[in-house]
């Protein structure tokens, strides 16, 4: 029996992707900001900084190895291409990343296809300061530093743009892209809001069902973006459901936080399909491109990130090890820090999971479990 292929994973947090790699029969090797305890239990981990990120570890991997990135590496297209020059990439290359992350180009592409997306402005000149527009960083990540443009707002020192605010619930659609087409894998409801960060990502619940008219729109959105930006493998689209339309807010051309939710819910190794279409693209043999790889969901899965509301020293928390014979077991908690880790206000502590038969059941159970962990950690 040959050893499993090594998959190098780089990002701010790589634990979810590492467990996806294990479900796909791969050997994860990770570089991230946290080096959490449950990640180190299943992978060799290098702790890195994003200021700036350095990934020399990728130069010494076997020729059969591949690599993927998680957020916020889509904001470092030059680094992506630098690593890609020495290690084959399962994902979208740097040049296409740069185009895909251009909010103006994204909006123009969608509008040309008759799809819905909010109006954009490069600066606040003439915009009302009533919260009906949002100031968003160009290099965004996890919904952080997005603010309503209001009377008290101050223009950020970082590059920003302004996006019309669309009311309604927030969702994330997950796709598999290849050869200019995309298959819709599933939809998750997003959980947003953290203290003074009203749009910060806190978690999600999925899969959820929307009316067929939305699925038809989302299918067109996926194909349009896969073709326009040559997206390869798993990618996500954040959107608002409003007035019967899917209003596209942002494109995440990479493995996203919702992959884990939909993978656990459907018991499908989505990273295996990701690798398959990426290898087809690299081989140039035409292949069959994307196929419907959605497993039939056997449950609804939710996860929510628990953030520190005070300075905290992580206690000794037990982890649930990955079990090869039960790879889709939903953990109670994940992203578990080492005992003694100092966690500052606003930083993630751990992720709480729940499951249910319906989205409402799952959401209720998730709230109960989050509150229980808050009490246990003294974060109430």
Tab-separated table of C-alpha atoms in Angstrom:
chain	number	residue	atom	x	y	z
A	1	UNK	CA	0.000	0.000	0.000
A	2	UNK	CA	1.430	3.390	-1.021
A	3	UNK	CA	1.592	6.303	1.381
A	4	UNK	CA	-1.177	8.909	0.998
A	5	UNK	CA	-0.378	11.946	-1.121
A	6	UNK	CA	0.768	14.963	0.890
A	7	UNK	CA	-1.442	18.049	0.758
A	8	UNK	CA	0.159	21.274	1.959
A	9	UNK	CA	-2.478	23.666	3.360
A	10	UNK	CA	-1.775	27.343	4.083
A	11	UNK	CA	-4.062	29.924	5.649
A	12	UNK	CA	-5.064	31.760	8.803
A	13	UNK	CA	-6.799	28.629	10.112
A	14	UNK	CA	-6.286	25.273	8.404
A	15	UNK	CA	-7.878	22.796	10.821
A	16	UNK	CA	-11.120	22.368	8.846
A	17	UNK	CA	-9.247	21.858	5.577
A	18	UNK	CA	-6.864	19.396	7.238
A	19	UNK	CA	-9.783	17.252	8.378
A	20	UNK	CA	-11.260	17.489	4.868
A	21	UNK	CA	-7.926	16.227	3.565
A	22	UNK	CA	-8.070	13.243	5.904
A	23	UNK	CA	-11.579	12.410	4.679
A	24	UNK	CA	-10.215	12.503	1.135
A	25	UNK	CA	-7.447	10.047	2.030
A	26	UNK	CA	-4.698	12.682	1.959
A	27	UNK	CA	-1.891	13.502	4.382
A	28	UNK	CA	-2.182	17.154	5.526
A	29	UNK	CA	0.839	19.357	6.198
A	30	UNK	CA	-0.250	22.761	7.476
A	31	UNK	CA	0.925	26.335	7.978
A	32	UNK	CA	-1.388	28.679	9.885
A	33	UNK	CA	-1.645	31.322	12.608
A	34	UNK	CA	-2.901	29.197	15.492
A	35	UNK	CA	-1.465	25.647	15.354
A	36	UNK	CA	-4.448	24.463	17.374
A	37	UNK	CA	-4.308	21.329	19.455
A	38	UNK	CA	-6.712	19.280	17.333
A	39	UNK	CA	-4.812	20.266	14.196
A	40	UNK	CA	-1.484	19.140	15.628
A	41	UNK	CA	-3.121	15.824	16.534
A	42	UNK	CA	-3.540	14.956	12.836
A	43	UNK	CA	-0.907	16.948	10.942
A	44	UNK	CA	2.546	18.436	11.031
A	45	UNK	CA	2.001	22.155	11.577
A	46	UNK	CA	4.160	25.242	11.052
A	47	UNK	CA	2.930	28.376	12.805
A	48	UNK	CA	3.264	31.429	10.559
A	49	UNK	CA	2.585	35.156	10.472
A	50	UNK	CA	0.665	37.042	7.800
A	51	UNK	CA	2.827	40.141	8.100
A	52	UNK	CA	4.086	39.138	5.563
A	53	UNK	CA	3.445	35.406	5.139
A	54	UNK	CA	6.470	33.212	4.416
A	55	UNK	CA	6.025	29.630	3.291
A	56	UNK	CA	9.502	28.262	2.573
A	57	UNK	CA	8.292	24.894	3.876
A	58	UNK	CA	6.562	24.325	0.529
A	59	UNK	CA	9.882	24.118	-1.327
A	60	UNK	CA	10.899	20.841	0.312
A	61	UNK	CA	7.871	18.649	-0.370
A	62	UNK	CA	7.798	15.537	-2.586
A	63	UNK	CA	6.986	15.923	-6.277
A	64	UNK	CA	3.657	14.138	-5.803
A	65	UNK	CA	2.480	16.720	-3.233
A	66	UNK	CA	-0.153	19.346	-3.965
A	67	UNK	CA	-1.204	22.466	-2.062
A	68	UNK	CA	-4.287	24.556	-1.338
A	69	UNK	CA	-4.897	27.842	0.454
A	70	UNK	CA	-7.654	28.962	2.800
A	71	UNK	CA	-8.545	32.539	3.763
A	72	UNK	CA	-7.091	35.131	3.611
A	73	UNK	CA	-4.496	33.905	1.088
A	74	UNK	CA	-6.722	35.085	-1.756
A	75	UNK	CA	-5.371	38.530	-0.813
A	76	UNK	CA	-1.795	37.415	-1.617
A	77	UNK	CA	-1.897	36.455	-5.319
A	78	UNK	CA	1.831	37.048	-5.753
A	79	UNK	CA	2.657	34.614	-2.973
A	80	UNK	CA	0.216	32.067	-4.400
A	81	UNK	CA	2.018	32.141	-7.751
A	82	UNK	CA	5.410	32.050	-6.047
A	83	UNK	CA	4.535	28.799	-4.263
A	84	UNK	CA	2.795	27.490	-7.376
A	85	UNK	CA	6.095	27.761	-9.253
A	86	UNK	CA	7.587	25.047	-7.023
A	87	UNK	CA	4.528	23.049	-5.890
A	88	UNK	CA	1.456	22.198	-8.017
A	89	UNK	CA	-1.604	24.133	-6.860
A	90	UNK	CA	-5.056	22.684	-6.386
A	91	UNK	CA	-6.934	25.918	-6.919
A	92	UNK	CA	-7.112	29.226	-8.742
A	93	UNK	CA	-3.802	30.820	-9.735
A	94	UNK	CA	-2.623	34.229	-8.535
A	95	UNK	CA	-3.401	36.165	-11.719
A	96	UNK	CA	-6.997	34.944	-11.735
A	97	UNK	CA	-7.247	35.502	-7.985
A	98	UNK	CA	-6.320	39.135	-8.463
A	99	UNK	CA	-9.067	39.576	-11.045
A	100	UNK	CA	-11.649	37.673	-8.988
A	101	UNK	CA	-10.987	39.806	-5.925
A	102	UNK	CA	-11.501	43.072	-7.833
A	103	UNK	CA	-14.963	44.198	-6.635
A	104	UNK	CA	-15.499	46.457	-9.656
A	105	UNK	CA	-14.728	43.721	-12.163
A	106	UNK	CA	-16.888	41.267	-10.213
A	107	UNK	CA	-19.865	43.644	-10.229
A	108	UNK	CA	-19.480	44.448	-13.930
A	109	UNK	CA	-19.346	40.773	-14.858
A	110	UNK	CA	-22.520	39.986	-12.926
A	111	UNK	CA	-24.431	42.981	-14.276
A	112	UNK	CA	-23.499	42.151	-17.871
A	113	UNK	CA	-25.108	38.750	-17.306
A	114	UNK	CA	-28.268	40.301	-15.839
A	115	UNK	CA	-27.482	39.082	-12.315
A	116	UNK	CA	-28.038	41.062	-9.121
A	117	UNK	CA	-25.273	42.747	-7.160
A	118	UNK	CA	-25.211	45.968	-5.102
A	119	UNK	CA	-24.055	49.276	-6.533
A	120	UNK	CA	-20.410	50.201	-5.869
A	121	UNK	CA	-18.536	53.460	-5.415
A	122	UNK	CA	-14.760	53.974	-5.165
A	123	UNK	CA	-15.148	56.767	-2.596
A	124	UNK	CA	-17.857	58.252	-0.355
A	125	UNK	CA	-18.343	61.480	-2.296
A	126	UNK	CA	-22.061	62.230	-2.415
A	127	UNK	CA	-23.094	59.138	-0.459
A	128	UNK	CA	-25.631	59.531	2.367
A	129	UNK	CA	-24.224	58.967	5.855
A	130	UNK	CA	-27.272	57.035	7.020
A	131	UNK	CA	-25.956	53.459	7.030
A	132	UNK	CA	-27.444	52.627	3.620
A	133	UNK	CA	-23.929	52.105	2.244
A	134	UNK	CA	-21.061	50.000	3.606
A	135	UNK	CA	-17.359	50.804	3.718
A	136	UNK	CA	-15.489	47.593	2.884
A	137	UNK	CA	-11.752	46.852	2.780
A	138	UNK	CA	-10.361	45.733	-0.578
A	139	UNK	CA	-8.351	43.009	1.192
A	140	UNK	CA	-11.195	41.650	3.285
A	141	UNK	CA	-11.341	38.539	5.423
A	142	UNK	CA	-14.152	37.011	7.454
A	143	UNK	CA	-16.302	40.145	7.261
A	144	UNK	CA	-13.917	42.070	9.501
A	145	UNK	CA	-13.634	45.856	9.294
A	146	UNK	CA	-16.828	46.286	7.261
A	147	UNK	CA	-18.723	49.305	8.576
A	148	UNK	CA	-21.963	51.122	7.771
A	149	UNK	CA	-21.132	54.554	6.334
A	150	UNK	CA	-22.747	56.799	8.946
A	151	UNK	CA	-22.475	60.292	10.406
A	152	UNK	CA	-19.747	59.204	12.828
A	153	UNK	CA	-17.737	57.168	10.284
A	154	UNK	CA	-14.096	57.932	9.559
A	155	UNK	CA	-12.518	57.004	6.237
A	156	UNK	CA	-10.184	54.041	6.686
A	157	UNK	CA	-6.457	54.436	6.059
A	158	UNK	CA	-6.509	51.107	4.193
A	159	UNK	CA	-7.775	50.742	0.605
A	160	UNK	CA	-11.583	50.531	0.679
A	161	UNK	CA	-14.612	50.702	-1.550
A	162	UNK	CA	-18.275	51.443	-0.860
A	163	UNK	CA	-21.097	48.988	-1.465
A	164	UNK	CA	-24.837	49.621	-1.353
A	165	UNK	CA	-26.377	47.882	1.660
A	166	UNK	CA	-28.992	45.279	0.752
A	167	UNK	CA	-31.381	44.133	3.523
A	168	UNK	CA	-32.077	40.467	4.079
A	169	UNK	CA	-30.601	37.207	5.370
A	170	UNK	CA	-27.023	36.336	4.446
A	171	UNK	CA	-26.061	33.070	2.771
A	172	UNK	CA	-23.028	31.385	1.282
A	173	UNK	CA	-23.234	29.233	-1.852
A	174	UNK	CA	-20.521	26.631	-2.375
A	175	UNK	CA	-19.457	25.573	-5.873
A	176	UNK	CA	-17.038	23.280	-7.641
A	177	UNK	CA	-15.546	24.975	-10.690
A	178	UNK	CA	-13.673	23.590	-13.697
A	179	UNK	CA	-13.305	24.280	-17.416
A	180	UNK	CA	-15.390	27.445	-17.201
A	181	UNK	CA	-18.397	25.861	-15.497
A	182	UNK	CA	-19.533	25.385	-11.905
A	183	UNK	CA	-21.668	22.877	-10.025
A	184	UNK	CA	-23.638	24.187	-7.047
A	185	UNK	CA	-22.827	21.979	-4.054
A	186	UNK	CA	-25.014	23.590	-1.414
A	187	UNK	CA	-26.120	26.675	0.492
A	188	UNK	CA	-25.414	27.632	4.101
A	189	UNK	CA	-27.045	30.321	6.218
A	190	UNK	CA	-24.362	32.629	7.588
A	191	UNK	CA	-24.176	33.720	11.218
A	192	UNK	CA	-22.749	37.232	11.401
A	193	UNK	CA	-21.967	39.883	13.995
A	194	UNK	CA	-19.399	40.302	16.725
A	195	UNK	CA	-19.432	43.251	19.122
A	196	UNK	CA	-18.413	46.282	17.100
A	197	UNK	CA	-18.004	44.133	13.971
A	198	UNK	CA	-21.597	43.668	12.723
A	199	UNK	CA	-20.569	41.719	9.609
A	200	UNK	CA	-17.846	39.505	11.097
A	201	UNK	CA	-18.285	35.808	10.328
A	202	UNK	CA	-19.348	33.782	13.379
A	203	UNK	CA	-20.363	30.526	11.713
A	204	UNK	CA	-23.019	28.899	9.592
A	205	UNK	CA	-25.786	26.315	9.334
A	206	UNK	CA	-26.421	24.087	6.364
A	207	UNK	CA	-27.471	22.884	4.025
A	208	UNK	CA	-30.515	25.124	3.726
A	209	UNK	CA	-33.109	25.126	0.974
A	210	UNK	CA	-34.223	28.221	-0.901
A	211	UNK	CA	-36.988	28.485	-3.509
A	212	UNK	CA	-36.158	26.965	-6.901
A	213	UNK	CA	-35.914	30.414	-8.431
A	214	UNK	CA	-32.907	31.093	-6.193
A	215	UNK	CA	-31.200	27.838	-7.153
A	216	UNK	CA	-31.622	28.762	-10.823
A	217	UNK	CA	-30.042	32.167	-10.193
A	218	UNK	CA	-27.217	30.613	-8.195
A	219	UNK	CA	-26.495	28.139	-10.984
A	220	UNK	CA	-26.133	31.042	-13.427
A	221	UNK	CA	-23.962	32.957	-10.955
A	222	UNK	CA	-21.604	30.008	-10.517
A	223	UNK	CA	-21.202	29.400	-14.244
A	224	UNK	CA	-20.693	33.099	-14.924
A	225	UNK	CA	-17.956	33.502	-12.313
A	226	UNK	CA	-16.207	30.217	-13.125
A	227	UNK	CA	-16.009	31.271	-16.773
A	228	UNK	CA	-15.088	34.929	-16.184
A	229	UNK	CA	-12.328	34.254	-13.649
A	230	UNK	CA	-11.302	30.690	-14.611
A	231	UNK	CA	-12.065	29.435	-11.119
A	232	UNK	CA	-10.801	25.936	-10.356
A	233	UNK	CA	-12.088	23.692	-7.581
A	234	UNK	CA	-14.090	24.753	-4.549
A	235	UNK	CA	-15.161	28.384	-4.280
A	236	UNK	CA	-17.827	30.329	-2.418
A	237	UNK	CA	-20.170	33.216	-3.121
A	238	UNK	CA	-21.676	35.305	-0.319
A	239	UNK	CA	-25.108	36.682	-1.140
A	240	UNK	CA	-28.197	38.313	0.343
A	241	UNK	CA	-31.681	36.974	-0.390
A	242	UNK	CA	-33.831	40.041	-1.070
A	243	UNK	CA	-36.987	40.600	-3.123
A	244	UNK	CA	-36.723	37.197	-4.775
A	245	UNK	CA	-33.158	37.789	-5.961
A	246	UNK	CA	-29.727	36.541	-4.922
A	247	UNK	CA	-27.629	39.703	-4.493
A	248	UNK	CA	-23.955	38.766	-4.780
A	249	UNK	CA	-21.770	40.512	-2.204
A	250	UNK	CA	-18.422	38.808	-2.511
A	251	UNK	CA	-16.557	35.997	-4.242
A	252	UNK	CA	-14.252	33.726	-2.225
A	253	UNK	CA	-12.188	31.823	-4.821
A	254	UNK	CA	-10.916	29.120	-2.435
A	255	UNK	CA	-11.815	26.519	0.180
A	256	UNK	CA	-14.357	28.291	2.408
A	257	UNK	CA	-15.728	27.902	5.927
A	258	UNK	CA	-18.921	26.317	4.573
A	259	UNK	CA	-17.075	23.357	3.015
A	260	UNK	CA	-16.829	21.641	6.387
A	261	UNK	CA	-20.525	22.179	7.145
A	262	UNK	CA	-21.720	20.689	3.861
A	263	UNK	CA	-19.149	17.899	3.941
A	264	UNK	CA	-20.256	16.721	7.381
A	265	UNK	CA	-23.939	17.077	6.490
A	266	UNK	CA	-23.701	15.059	3.270
A	267	UNK	CA	-20.891	12.683	4.280
A	268	UNK	CA	-19.174	13.543	1.001
A	269	UNK	CA	-15.369	14.049	0.664
A	270	UNK	CA	-15.565	17.369	-1.170
A	271	UNK	CA	-11.804	17.874	-1.190
A	272	UNK	CA	-11.484	14.659	-3.197
A	273	UNK	CA	-13.643	16.212	-5.928
A	274	UNK	CA	-11.671	19.446	-5.620
A	275	UNK	CA	-8.446	17.558	-6.305
A	276	UNK	CA	-9.992	15.643	-9.192
A	277	UNK	CA	-11.027	18.726	-11.148
A	278	UNK	CA	-7.754	20.514	-10.377
A	279	UNK	CA	-5.738	17.567	-11.699
A	280	UNK	CA	-7.905	17.559	-14.845
A	281	UNK	CA	-7.150	21.252	-15.403
A	282	UNK	CA	-3.413	20.742	-14.858
A	283	UNK	CA	-3.260	17.731	-17.188
A	284	UNK	CA	-4.954	19.620	-20.001
A	285	UNK	CA	-6.602	16.431	-21.267
A	286	UNK	CA	-10.089	17.919	-21.396
A	287	UNK	CA	-11.565	15.541	-18.842
A	288	UNK	CA	-15.198	15.591	-17.834
A	289	UNK	CA	-15.079	18.805	-15.812
A	290	UNK	CA	-17.542	19.391	-13.009
A	291	UNK	CA	-20.177	16.895	-12.031
A	292	UNK	CA	-22.915	17.033	-9.405
A	293	UNK	CA	-20.960	15.820	-6.366
A	294	UNK	CA	-23.638	16.628	-3.794
A	295	UNK	CA	-24.351	13.823	-1.387
A	296	UNK	CA	-27.878	13.552	-0.065
A	297	UNK	CA	-27.811	15.472	3.242
A	298	UNK	CA	-28.509	13.142	6.131
A	299	UNK	CA	-28.589	15.959	8.698
A	300	UNK	CA	-28.180	19.690	9.207
A	301	UNK	CA	-24.849	20.818	10.659
A	302	UNK	CA	-24.037	24.113	12.334
A	303	UNK	CA	-20.886	25.656	13.703
A	304	UNK	CA	-20.238	28.868	15.574
A	305	UNK	CA	-16.955	30.475	16.524
A	306	UNK	CA	-16.747	31.484	20.164
A	307	UNK	CA	-14.797	34.744	20.554
A	308	UNK	CA	-13.192	36.020	23.729
A	309	UNK	CA	-15.098	38.781	25.521
A	310	UNK	CA	-12.252	39.134	28.002
A	311	UNK	CA	-8.569	38.244	28.155
A	312	UNK	CA	-8.413	34.500	28.626
A	313	UNK	CA	-5.845	31.808	29.369
A	314	UNK	CA	-6.972	28.630	27.622
A	315	UNK	CA	-7.729	25.773	30.026
A	316	UNK	CA	-6.948	22.123	29.385
A	317	UNK	CA	-9.699	21.113	26.942
A	318	UNK	CA	-10.024	17.591	25.634
A	319	UNK	CA	-10.162	17.048	21.887
A	320	UNK	CA	-12.012	14.433	19.895
A	321	UNK	CA	-9.421	12.692	17.722
A	322	UNK	CA	-10.105	11.994	14.061
A	323	UNK	CA	-11.428	8.452	13.691
A	324	UNK	CA	-10.730	6.892	10.303
A	325	UNK	CA	-13.726	4.562	10.602
A	326	UNK	CA	-16.061	7.488	11.395
A	327	UNK	CA	-14.623	10.456	9.450
A	328	UNK	CA	-17.900	12.407	9.350
A	329	UNK	CA	-18.584	12.462	13.055
A	330	UNK	CA	-19.657	15.963	14.083
A	331	UNK	CA	-17.363	17.098	16.913
A	332	UNK	CA	-18.605	18.903	19.989
A	333	UNK	CA	-15.851	21.504	19.639
A	334	UNK	CA	-12.924	22.143	17.302
A	335	UNK	CA	-10.099	24.650	16.778
A	336	UNK	CA	-9.036	23.916	20.346
A	337	UNK	CA	-6.087	25.985	21.657
A	338	UNK	CA	-3.249	24.497	23.677
A	339	UNK	CA	-3.550	24.789	27.431
A	340	UNK	CA	-2.000	28.055	28.581
A	341	UNK	CA	-2.531	29.906	25.291
A	342	UNK	CA	-3.159	33.604	25.949
A	343	UNK	CA	-6.251	34.768	24.054
A	344	UNK	CA	-7.012	38.472	23.732
A	345	UNK	CA	-10.435	40.134	23.578
A	346	UNK	CA	-11.995	39.598	20.161
A	347	UNK	CA	-9.812	36.623	19.256
A	348	UNK	CA	-11.315	33.188	18.521
A	349	UNK	CA	-11.341	30.728	21.417
A	350	UNK	CA	-12.828	27.625	19.791
A	351	UNK	CA	-15.592	26.484	17.452
A	352	UNK	CA	-18.796	24.863	18.731
A	353	UNK	CA	-20.714	22.363	16.568
A	354	UNK	CA	-24.269	21.030	16.591
A	355	UNK	CA	-26.492	18.936	14.355
A	356	UNK	CA	-30.217	18.527	13.843
A	357	UNK	CA	-32.896	17.264	11.489
A	358	UNK	CA	-33.973	20.755	10.421
A	359	UNK	CA	-32.172	24.123	10.280
A	360	UNK	CA	-34.284	25.511	13.140
A	361	UNK	CA	-33.537	22.520	15.361
A	362	UNK	CA	-29.841	22.794	14.612
A	363	UNK	CA	-29.805	26.539	15.304
A	364	UNK	CA	-31.557	26.077	18.661
A	365	UNK	CA	-29.158	23.341	19.717
A	366	UNK	CA	-26.188	25.417	18.599
A	367	UNK	CA	-27.347	28.373	20.724
A	368	UNK	CA	-27.684	26.133	23.777
A	369	UNK	CA	-24.251	24.602	23.274
A	370	UNK	CA	-22.599	27.983	22.686
A	371	UNK	CA	-24.115	29.357	25.901
A	372	UNK	CA	-22.966	26.279	27.806
A	373	UNK	CA	-19.401	26.771	26.581
A	374	UNK	CA	-19.535	30.481	27.372
A	375	UNK	CA	-20.449	29.666	30.963
A	376	UNK	CA	-17.788	26.986	31.190
A	377	UNK	CA	-15.106	29.386	29.944
A	378	UNK	CA	-16.343	32.361	31.964
A	379	UNK	CA	-17.270	34.386	28.882
A	380	UNK	CA	-20.787	35.384	29.970
